[in-house]
XYZ file of C-alpha atoms in Angstrom:
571
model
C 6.189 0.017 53.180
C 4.305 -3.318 52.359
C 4.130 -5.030 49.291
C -0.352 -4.260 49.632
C 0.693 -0.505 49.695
C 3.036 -0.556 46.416
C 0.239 -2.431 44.686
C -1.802 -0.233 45.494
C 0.019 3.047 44.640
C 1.105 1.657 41.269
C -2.697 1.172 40.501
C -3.697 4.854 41.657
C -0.838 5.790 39.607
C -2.006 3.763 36.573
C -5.444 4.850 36.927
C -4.485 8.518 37.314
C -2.570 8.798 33.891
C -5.419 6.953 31.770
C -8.126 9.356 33.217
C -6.407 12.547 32.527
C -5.319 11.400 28.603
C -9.078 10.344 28.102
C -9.532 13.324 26.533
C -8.418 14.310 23.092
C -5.702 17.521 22.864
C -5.598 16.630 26.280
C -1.917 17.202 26.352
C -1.841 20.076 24.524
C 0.882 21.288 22.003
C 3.790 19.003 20.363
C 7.294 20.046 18.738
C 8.468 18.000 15.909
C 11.963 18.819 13.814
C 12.603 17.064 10.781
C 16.485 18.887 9.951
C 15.518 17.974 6.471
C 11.746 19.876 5.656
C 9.102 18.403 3.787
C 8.431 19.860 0.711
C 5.030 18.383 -0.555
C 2.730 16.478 2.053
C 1.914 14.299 -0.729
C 3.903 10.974 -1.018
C 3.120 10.194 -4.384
C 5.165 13.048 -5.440
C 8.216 12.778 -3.742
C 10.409 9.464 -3.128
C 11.803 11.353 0.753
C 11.569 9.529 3.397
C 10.897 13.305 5.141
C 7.586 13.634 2.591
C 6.255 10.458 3.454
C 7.195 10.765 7.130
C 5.033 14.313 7.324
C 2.673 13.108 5.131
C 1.759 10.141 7.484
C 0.331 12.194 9.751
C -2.678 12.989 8.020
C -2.807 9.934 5.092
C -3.275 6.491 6.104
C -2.942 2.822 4.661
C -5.343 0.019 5.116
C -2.496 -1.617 7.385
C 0.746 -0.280 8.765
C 3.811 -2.241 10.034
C 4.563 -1.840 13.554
C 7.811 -1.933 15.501
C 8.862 -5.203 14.962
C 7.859 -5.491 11.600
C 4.411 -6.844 12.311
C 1.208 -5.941 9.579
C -1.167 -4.836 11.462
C -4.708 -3.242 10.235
C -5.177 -0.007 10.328
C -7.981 1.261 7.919
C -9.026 -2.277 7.022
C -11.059 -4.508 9.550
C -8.314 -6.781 9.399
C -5.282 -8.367 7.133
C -7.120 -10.520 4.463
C -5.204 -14.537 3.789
C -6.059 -16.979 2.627
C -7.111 -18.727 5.941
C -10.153 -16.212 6.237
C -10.632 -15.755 2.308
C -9.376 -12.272 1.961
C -6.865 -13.763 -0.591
C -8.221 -16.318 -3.693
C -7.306 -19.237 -3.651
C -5.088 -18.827 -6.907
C -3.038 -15.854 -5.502
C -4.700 -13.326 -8.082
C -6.771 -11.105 -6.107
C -6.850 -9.910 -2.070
C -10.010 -8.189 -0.756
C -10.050 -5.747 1.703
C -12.793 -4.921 3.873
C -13.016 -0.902 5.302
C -13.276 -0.698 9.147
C -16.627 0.650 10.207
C -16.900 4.077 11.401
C -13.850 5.476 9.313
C -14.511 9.445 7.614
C -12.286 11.292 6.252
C -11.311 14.594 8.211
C -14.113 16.528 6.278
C -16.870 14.212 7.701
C -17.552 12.453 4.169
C -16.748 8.888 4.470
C -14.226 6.712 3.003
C -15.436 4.509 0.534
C -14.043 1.991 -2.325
C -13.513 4.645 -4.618
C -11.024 6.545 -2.568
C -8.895 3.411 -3.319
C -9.749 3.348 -6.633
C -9.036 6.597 -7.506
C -6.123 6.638 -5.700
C -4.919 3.558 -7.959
C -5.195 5.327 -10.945
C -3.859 8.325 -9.894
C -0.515 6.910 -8.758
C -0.591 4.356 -12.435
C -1.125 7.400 -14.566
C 1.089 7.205 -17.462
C 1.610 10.715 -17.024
C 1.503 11.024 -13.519
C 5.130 10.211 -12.634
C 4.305 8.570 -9.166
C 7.097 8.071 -6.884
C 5.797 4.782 -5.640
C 4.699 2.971 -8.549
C 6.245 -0.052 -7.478
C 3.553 -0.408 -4.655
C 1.207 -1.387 -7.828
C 3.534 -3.794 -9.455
C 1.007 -6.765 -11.470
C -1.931 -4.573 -10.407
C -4.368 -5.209 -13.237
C -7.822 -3.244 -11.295
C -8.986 -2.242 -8.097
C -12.700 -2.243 -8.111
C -15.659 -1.828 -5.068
C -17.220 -4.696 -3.946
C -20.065 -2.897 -2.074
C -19.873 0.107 -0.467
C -16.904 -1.309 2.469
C -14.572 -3.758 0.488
C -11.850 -3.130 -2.280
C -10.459 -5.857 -4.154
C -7.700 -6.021 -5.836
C -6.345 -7.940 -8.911
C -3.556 -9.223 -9.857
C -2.561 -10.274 -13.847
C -0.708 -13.363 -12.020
C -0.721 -15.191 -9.022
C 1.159 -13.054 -6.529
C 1.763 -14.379 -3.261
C 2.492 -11.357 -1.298
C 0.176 -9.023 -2.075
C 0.317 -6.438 0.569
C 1.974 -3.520 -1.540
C -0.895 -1.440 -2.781
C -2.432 0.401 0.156
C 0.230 -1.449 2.493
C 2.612 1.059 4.481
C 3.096 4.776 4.558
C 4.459 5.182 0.912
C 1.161 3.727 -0.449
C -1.773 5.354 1.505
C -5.458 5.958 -0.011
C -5.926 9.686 -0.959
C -9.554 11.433 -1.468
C -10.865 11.038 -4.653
C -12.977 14.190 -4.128
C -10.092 16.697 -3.192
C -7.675 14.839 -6.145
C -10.316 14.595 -8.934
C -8.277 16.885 -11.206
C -4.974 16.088 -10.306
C -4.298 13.303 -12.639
C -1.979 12.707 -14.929
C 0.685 15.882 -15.694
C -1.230 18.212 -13.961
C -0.365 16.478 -10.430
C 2.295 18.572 -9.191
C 0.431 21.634 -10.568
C -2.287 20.802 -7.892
C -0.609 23.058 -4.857
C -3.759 23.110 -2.391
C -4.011 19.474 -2.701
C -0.165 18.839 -2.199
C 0.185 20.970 0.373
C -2.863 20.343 2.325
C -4.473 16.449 1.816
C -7.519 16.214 3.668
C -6.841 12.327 5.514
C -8.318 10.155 7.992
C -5.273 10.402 9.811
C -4.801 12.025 13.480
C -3.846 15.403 12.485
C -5.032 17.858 9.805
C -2.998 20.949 7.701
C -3.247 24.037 9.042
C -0.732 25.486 7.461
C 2.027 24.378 5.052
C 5.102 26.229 4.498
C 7.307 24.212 1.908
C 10.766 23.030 2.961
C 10.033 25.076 6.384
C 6.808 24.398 8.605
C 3.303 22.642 8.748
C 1.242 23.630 11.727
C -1.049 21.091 12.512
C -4.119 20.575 15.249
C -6.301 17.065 15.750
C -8.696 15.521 13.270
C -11.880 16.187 14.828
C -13.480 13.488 12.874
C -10.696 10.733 13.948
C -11.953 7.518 14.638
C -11.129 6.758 17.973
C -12.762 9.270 19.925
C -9.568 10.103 23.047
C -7.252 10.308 20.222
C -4.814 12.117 19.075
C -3.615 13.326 22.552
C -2.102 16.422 21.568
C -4.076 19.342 19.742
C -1.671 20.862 18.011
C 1.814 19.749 16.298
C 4.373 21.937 14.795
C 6.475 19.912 12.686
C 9.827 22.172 11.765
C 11.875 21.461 8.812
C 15.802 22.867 8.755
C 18.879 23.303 10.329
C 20.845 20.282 10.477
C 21.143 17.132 12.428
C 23.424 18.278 15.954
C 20.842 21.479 16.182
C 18.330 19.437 15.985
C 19.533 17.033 18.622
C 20.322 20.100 20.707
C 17.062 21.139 20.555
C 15.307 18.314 22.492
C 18.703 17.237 24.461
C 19.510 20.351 25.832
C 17.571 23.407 25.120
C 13.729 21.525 25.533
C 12.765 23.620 22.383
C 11.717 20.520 20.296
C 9.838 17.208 21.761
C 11.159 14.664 18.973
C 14.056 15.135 16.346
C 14.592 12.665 13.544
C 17.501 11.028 12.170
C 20.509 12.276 14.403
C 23.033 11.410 12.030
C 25.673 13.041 14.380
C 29.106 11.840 16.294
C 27.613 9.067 18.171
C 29.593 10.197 21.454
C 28.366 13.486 21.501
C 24.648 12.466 21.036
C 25.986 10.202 24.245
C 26.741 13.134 25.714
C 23.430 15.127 25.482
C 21.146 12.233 26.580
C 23.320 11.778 29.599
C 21.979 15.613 30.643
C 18.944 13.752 31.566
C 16.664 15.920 29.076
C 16.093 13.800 26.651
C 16.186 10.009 25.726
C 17.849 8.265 22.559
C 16.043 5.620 20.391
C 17.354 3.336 17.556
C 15.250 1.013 15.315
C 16.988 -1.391 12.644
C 15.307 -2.266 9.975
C 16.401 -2.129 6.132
C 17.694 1.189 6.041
C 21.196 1.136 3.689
C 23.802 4.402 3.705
C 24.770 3.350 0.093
C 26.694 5.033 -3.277
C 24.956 5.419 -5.896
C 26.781 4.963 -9.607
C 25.296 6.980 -11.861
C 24.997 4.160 -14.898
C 24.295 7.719 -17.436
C 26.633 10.492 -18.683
C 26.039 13.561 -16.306
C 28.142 16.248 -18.458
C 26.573 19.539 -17.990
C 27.730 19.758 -22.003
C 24.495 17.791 -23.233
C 22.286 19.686 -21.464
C 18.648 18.935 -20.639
C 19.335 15.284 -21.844
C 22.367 14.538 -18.820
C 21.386 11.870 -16.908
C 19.055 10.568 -19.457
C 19.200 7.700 -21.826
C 19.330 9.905 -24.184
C 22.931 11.149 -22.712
C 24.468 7.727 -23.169
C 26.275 5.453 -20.558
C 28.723 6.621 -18.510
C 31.787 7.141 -19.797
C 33.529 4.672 -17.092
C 31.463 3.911 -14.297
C 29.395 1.271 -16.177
C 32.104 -0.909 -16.060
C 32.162 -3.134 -12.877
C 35.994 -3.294 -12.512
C 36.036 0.634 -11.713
C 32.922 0.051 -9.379
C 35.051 -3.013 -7.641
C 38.202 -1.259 -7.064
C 36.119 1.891 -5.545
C 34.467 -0.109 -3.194
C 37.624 -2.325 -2.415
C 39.168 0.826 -0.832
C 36.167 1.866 1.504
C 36.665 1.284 5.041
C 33.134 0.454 6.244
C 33.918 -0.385 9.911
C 35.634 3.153 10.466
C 32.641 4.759 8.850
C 30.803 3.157 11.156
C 32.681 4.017 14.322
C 33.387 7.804 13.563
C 29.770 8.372 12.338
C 27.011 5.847 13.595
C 28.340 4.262 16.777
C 25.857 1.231 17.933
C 23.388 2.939 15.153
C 24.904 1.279 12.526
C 26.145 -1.658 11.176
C 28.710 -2.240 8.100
C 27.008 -3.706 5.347
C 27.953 -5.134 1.640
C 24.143 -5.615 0.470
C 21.660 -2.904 -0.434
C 18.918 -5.294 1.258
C 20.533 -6.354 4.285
C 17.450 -7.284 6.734
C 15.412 -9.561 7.484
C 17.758 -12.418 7.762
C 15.642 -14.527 5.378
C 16.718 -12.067 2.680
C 20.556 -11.000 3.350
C 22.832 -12.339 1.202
C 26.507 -13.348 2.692
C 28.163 -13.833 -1.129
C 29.418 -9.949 -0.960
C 31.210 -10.002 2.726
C 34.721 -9.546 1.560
C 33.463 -5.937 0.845
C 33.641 -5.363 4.984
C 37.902 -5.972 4.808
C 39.186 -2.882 2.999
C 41.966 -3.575 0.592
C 43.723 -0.723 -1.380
C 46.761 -2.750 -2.470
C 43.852 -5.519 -4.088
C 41.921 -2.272 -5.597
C 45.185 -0.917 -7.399
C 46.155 -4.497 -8.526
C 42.775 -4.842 -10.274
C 43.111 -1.255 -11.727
C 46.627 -1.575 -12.972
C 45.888 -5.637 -14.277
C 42.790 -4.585 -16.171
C 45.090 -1.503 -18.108
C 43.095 1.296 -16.120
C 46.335 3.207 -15.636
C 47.620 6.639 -15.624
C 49.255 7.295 -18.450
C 49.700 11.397 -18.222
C 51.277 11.250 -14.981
C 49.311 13.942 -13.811
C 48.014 11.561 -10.715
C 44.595 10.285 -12.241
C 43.538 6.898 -13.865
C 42.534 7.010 -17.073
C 39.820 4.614 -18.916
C 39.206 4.808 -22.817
C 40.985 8.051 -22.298
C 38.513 9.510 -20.193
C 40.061 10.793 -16.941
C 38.489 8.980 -13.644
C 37.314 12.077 -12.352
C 34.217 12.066 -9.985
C 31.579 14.466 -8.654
C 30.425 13.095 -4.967
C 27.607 14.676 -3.892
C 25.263 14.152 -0.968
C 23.387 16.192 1.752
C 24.323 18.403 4.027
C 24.770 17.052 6.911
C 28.250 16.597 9.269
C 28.328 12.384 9.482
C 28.045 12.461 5.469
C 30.704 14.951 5.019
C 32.916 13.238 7.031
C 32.409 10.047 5.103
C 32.672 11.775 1.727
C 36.132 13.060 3.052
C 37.427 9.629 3.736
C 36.224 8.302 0.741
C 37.792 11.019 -1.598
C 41.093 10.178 0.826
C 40.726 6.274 -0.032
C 39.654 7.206 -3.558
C 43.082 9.497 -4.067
C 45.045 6.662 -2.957
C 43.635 4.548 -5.690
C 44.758 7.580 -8.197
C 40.857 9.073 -8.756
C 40.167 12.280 -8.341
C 37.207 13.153 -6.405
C 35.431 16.544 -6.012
C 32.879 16.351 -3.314
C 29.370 18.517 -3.240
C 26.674 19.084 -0.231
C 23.214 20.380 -1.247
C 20.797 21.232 1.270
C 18.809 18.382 2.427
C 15.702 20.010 1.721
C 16.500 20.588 -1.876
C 18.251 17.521 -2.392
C 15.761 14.683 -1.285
C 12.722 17.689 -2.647
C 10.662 16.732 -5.731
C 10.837 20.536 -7.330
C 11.015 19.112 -11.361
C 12.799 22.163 -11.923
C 15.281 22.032 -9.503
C 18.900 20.850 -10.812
C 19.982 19.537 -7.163
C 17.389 16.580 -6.543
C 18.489 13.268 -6.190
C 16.657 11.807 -8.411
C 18.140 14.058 -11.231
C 21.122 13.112 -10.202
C 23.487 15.576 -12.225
C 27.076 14.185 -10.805
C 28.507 10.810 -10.776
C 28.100 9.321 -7.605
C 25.387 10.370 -4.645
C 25.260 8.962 -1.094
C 22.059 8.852 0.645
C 19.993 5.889 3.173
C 16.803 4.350 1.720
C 14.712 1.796 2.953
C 11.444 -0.192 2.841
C 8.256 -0.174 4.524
C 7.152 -3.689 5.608
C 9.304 -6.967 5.981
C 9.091 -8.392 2.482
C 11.187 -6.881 -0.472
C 9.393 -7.009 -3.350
C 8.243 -3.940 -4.278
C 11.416 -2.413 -2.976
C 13.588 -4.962 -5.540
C 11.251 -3.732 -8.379
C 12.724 0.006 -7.888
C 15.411 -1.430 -10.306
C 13.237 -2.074 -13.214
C 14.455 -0.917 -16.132
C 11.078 1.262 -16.691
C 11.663 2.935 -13.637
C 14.127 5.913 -14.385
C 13.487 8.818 -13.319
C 13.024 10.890 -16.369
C 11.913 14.342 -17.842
C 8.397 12.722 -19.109
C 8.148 11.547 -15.517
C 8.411 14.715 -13.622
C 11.774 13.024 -12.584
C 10.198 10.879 -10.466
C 11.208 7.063 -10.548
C 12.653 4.746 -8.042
C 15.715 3.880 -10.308
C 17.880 6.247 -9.219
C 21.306 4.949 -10.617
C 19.828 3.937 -13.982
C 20.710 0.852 -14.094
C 18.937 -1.892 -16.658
C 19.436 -5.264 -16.806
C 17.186 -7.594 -18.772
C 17.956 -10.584 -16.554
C 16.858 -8.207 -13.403
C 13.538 -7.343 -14.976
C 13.374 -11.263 -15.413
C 13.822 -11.567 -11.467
C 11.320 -8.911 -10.601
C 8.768 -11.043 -12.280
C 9.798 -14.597 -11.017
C 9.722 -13.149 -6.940
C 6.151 -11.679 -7.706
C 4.884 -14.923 -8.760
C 7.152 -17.437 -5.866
C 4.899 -18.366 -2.786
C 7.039 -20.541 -1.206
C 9.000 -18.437 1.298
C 12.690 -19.728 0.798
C 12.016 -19.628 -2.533
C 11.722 -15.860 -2.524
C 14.272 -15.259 0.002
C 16.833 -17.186 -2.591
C 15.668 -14.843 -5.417
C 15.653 -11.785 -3.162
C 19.591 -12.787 -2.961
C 20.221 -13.332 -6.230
C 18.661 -9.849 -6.994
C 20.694 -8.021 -3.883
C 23.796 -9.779 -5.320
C 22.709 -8.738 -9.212
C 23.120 -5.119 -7.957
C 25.743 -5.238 -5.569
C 28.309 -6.717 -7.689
C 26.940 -5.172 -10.727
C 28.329 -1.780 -8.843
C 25.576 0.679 -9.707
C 25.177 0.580 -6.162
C 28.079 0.326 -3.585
C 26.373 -0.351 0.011
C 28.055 1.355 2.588
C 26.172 1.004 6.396
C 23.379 -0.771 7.730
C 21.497 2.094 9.453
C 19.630 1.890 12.775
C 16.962 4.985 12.459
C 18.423 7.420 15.367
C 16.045 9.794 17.022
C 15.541 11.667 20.452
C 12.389 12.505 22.435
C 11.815 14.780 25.216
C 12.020 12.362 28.687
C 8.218 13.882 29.182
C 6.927 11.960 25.931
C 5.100 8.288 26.480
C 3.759 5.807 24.274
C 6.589 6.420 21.383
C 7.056 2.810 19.688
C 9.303 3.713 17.117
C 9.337 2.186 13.721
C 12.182 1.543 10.959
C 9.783 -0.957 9.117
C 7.110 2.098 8.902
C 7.126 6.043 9.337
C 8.497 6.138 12.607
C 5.583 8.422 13.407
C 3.148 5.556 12.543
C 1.403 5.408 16.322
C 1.613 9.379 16.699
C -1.839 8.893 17.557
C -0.601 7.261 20.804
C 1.759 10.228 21.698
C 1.460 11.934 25.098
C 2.776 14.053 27.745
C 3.391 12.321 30.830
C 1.484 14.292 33.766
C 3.328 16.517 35.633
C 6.256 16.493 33.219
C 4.721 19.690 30.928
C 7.555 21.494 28.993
């Protein structure tokens, strides 16, 4: 065969593909499992990465990050800077223009005071928004005609692409939300559970912490997209019946966040079935330290401030020792494989930002962790096996979500933990209910009824700032906020706060990567948080799928517009 013949079979084979996916639904259905189900479509309600995932589907941003961590417009005409004068001169305001063309999936058209509203629905005093940070300094958010929203800022601000920047800060409909502000947003179920968007898909059907059925916007802006027509997007199960379901059975198309034996997700890809994909970004496996008394004794006030600090894991010394006697490197090998990294900073990525003053936390040393426990007088001194500090017994709730990597880390830490003389009783809770947002629900993460939690988080984007501010001291997560509040550890520090402030107002760029730092290494050795693995966002897709570019700096579904079945290759 010549060379002139390949050429020209790769072309017919080029050109055959782009004409059959000119059509939208052209290739028909797709099967999504999240193990862990949605249980609101509305991110502004719920801190999971599974709620924001879902959600991003239908809501959109006025830019997204791609897969490297690139900004990239995506309901805006372009990025505003200061080069094109989308950003004042003084750093106080950014303007966005709308792209032409854009509707919503109704057919009305998105406008300024989407945005608007949208602002003041998530900065409702009453409103408990799960990603208030994204409007950190915002001062207004006002139309400028009928295309362009600007935004102010009460100070300079040199990186001003939170608000409306990412999949935890899209634009919602001011028309559907109108009486949804304030305390009566989680009351607004049709809303929550079905968002009209401008997205690629729309809600058929919502099912909470089970299924959402969902079929193409009609009214989406680029006329051949989305490919498919319908999506089912299945909540459940866990993590290895997820995998099993695109791997081996061909039930599923795409499963999230395989958090399985690394060597047996090996296994299943080498069937030939399905192919594995890892993303790094800033994704952290970390412990939480609950910095508030969680004794079911006091009631509706546990966890609060109103509770009082912890009785002993407020002090750093107790924090130090615990995390002296991880092993992070056998964590790593028994549950994450090459999809994880050990790690000693909650915000380990990009390099710009990842501090190196907390690396002796990757050498695990038990003998150091009992010298510092027995030198500072935090001895047992029943001899019934268990520390003791100010009397109080170092006894500790561990709880996490279900899922078979986290239980085998919990068991090795309560091991470790034993060896240091405290006693550790470990709890699962469904994923579903755990990373939820049900207010009424004693299991949620965010109320956080135990003493230590394990979970990943992240942030959308490449610079920290918003993500840094989830430590203010205002952001608790508390009854008067629908426990909703980035601040999951309580912790409160009046020289943090102070930090949070400085970075917003720092343009020059090593500048805020040195304050970054400073606030990693505030928390880290602070030990309100206790870092654990750098995690690479694991998923599998069916070998049939094409144009999947997935995303750890975004909702890995960010380009599910792009999605397709390869021809032939039908499941």
């Amino acid at each position: 065969m010549t060379r002139k013949t390949l050429l020209l079979g790769a072309a017919a084979l080029a050109l055959a593909p782009a004409a059959a996916l000119a059509e939208r639904g052209s290739s028909g259905h797709l099967n999504i499992i999240y193990w862990q189900a949605p249980s609101t479509l509305n991110p502004y309600l719920s801190g999971g990465t599974k709620e924001i995932e879902s959600a991003s589907l239908i809501l959109e941003s006025l830019a997204r990050f791609d897969d490297n961590g690139e900004m990239v417009p995506w309901l805006a005409a372009e990025i505003p800077t200061l080069e094109n004068g989308g950003v004042s001169e003084d750093l106080t305001s950014i303007t966005w223009t709308i792209a032409d063309g854009i509707t919503w999936s109704d057919g009305s058209a998105l406008t300024a005071e989407d945005f608007i509203f949208t602002w003041q629905y998530c900065t409702h005093p009453e409103g408990g928004c799960a990603q208030l940070s994204s409007y950190d300094g915002v001062t207004n958010v006002e139309a400028v005609g009928d295309n362009q929203v600007r935004i102010t800022f009460g100070a300079p601000t040199p990186f001003p692409y939170t608000a409306f920047v990412g999949s935890e800060s899209p634009v919602i409909q001011a028309a559907q939300f109108a009486d949804c502000l304030g305390a009566r947003a989680p009351e607004c179920t049709s809303a929550n559970f079905g968002p009209i968007g401008t997205g690629p898909f729309v809600v058929d059907e919502f099912r909470p912490n089970d299924v959402i059925e969902l079929s193409a916007n009609q009214n989406y802006r680029n006329p051949e997209q989305p490919y498919f027509a319908t999506v089912t997007f299945r909540g459940g199960g866990d993590a290895a019946a997820a995998a099993r379901s695109v791997c081996q059975t061909g039930e599923f198309d795409y499963a999230w966040n395989l958090q399985i034996d690394p060597q047996i997700l090996a296994d299943m890809e080498a069937e030939g079935m399905c192919n594995v994909v890892t993303a790094f970004g800033t994704s952290v496996e970390r412990l939480h330290l609950n910095q508030t008394n969680p004794d079911p004794a006091l009631g509706d006030v546990r966890s609060t401030a109103q509770a009082g600090p912890h009785p002993f894991l407020t002090n750093p010394i107790i924090g130090q020792a615990l995390s002296m006697a991880i092993d992070r490197a056998l964590i790593v090998e028994v549950g994450y494989g090459a999809g994880g990294q050990a790690t000693c900073n909650v915000l380990p990525a990009p390099e710009l930002y990842a501090s190196t003053a907390n690396d002796a936390c990757l050498t695990q040393d038990i003998p150091g962790a009992i010298a510092l426990l027995d030198e500072n007088g935090i001895v047992d001194t029943d001899g019934d096996g268990v520390r003791e500090y100010n009397g109080v017994p170092l006894r500790i709730v561990y709880q996490t979500s279900t899922n078979a990597v986290r239980q085998d880390t919990q068991a090795l830490i309560q091991a470790w933990w034993d060896e240091l003389g405290v006693e550790t009783e470990l709890r699962n809770i469904d994923a579903s209910v755990f990373f939820g947002g049900d207010p009424a629900s004693p299991d949620t993460f965010q109320k956080f009824y135990a003493d230590i939690e394990m979970y990943t988080n992240n942030f959308a984007g490449v610079d920290p700032q918003a993500y840094m501010a989830n430590w203010a001291c205002d952001d608790w997560p508390r009854p008067e906020t629908q426990w909703q509040g980035a601040n999951i550890q309580r912790f409160c520090m009046e020289e943090y706060d102070a930090l949070i402030e400085e970075l917003a107002r720092t343009a020059d760029l090593e500048e805020r990567g040195r304050i970054a730092r400073e606030m990693n290494d505030m928390i880290v050795q602070g030990y309100s948080i206790i870092p654990l693995v750098h995690r690479g966002g694991v998923s599998a897709h069916a070998v049939s799928l094409e144009g999947i570019s997935m995303s750890d700096w975004d909702s890995e579904l960010w380009n599910i517009a792009e999605w397709r079945r390869t021809p032939g290759m039908e499941r």
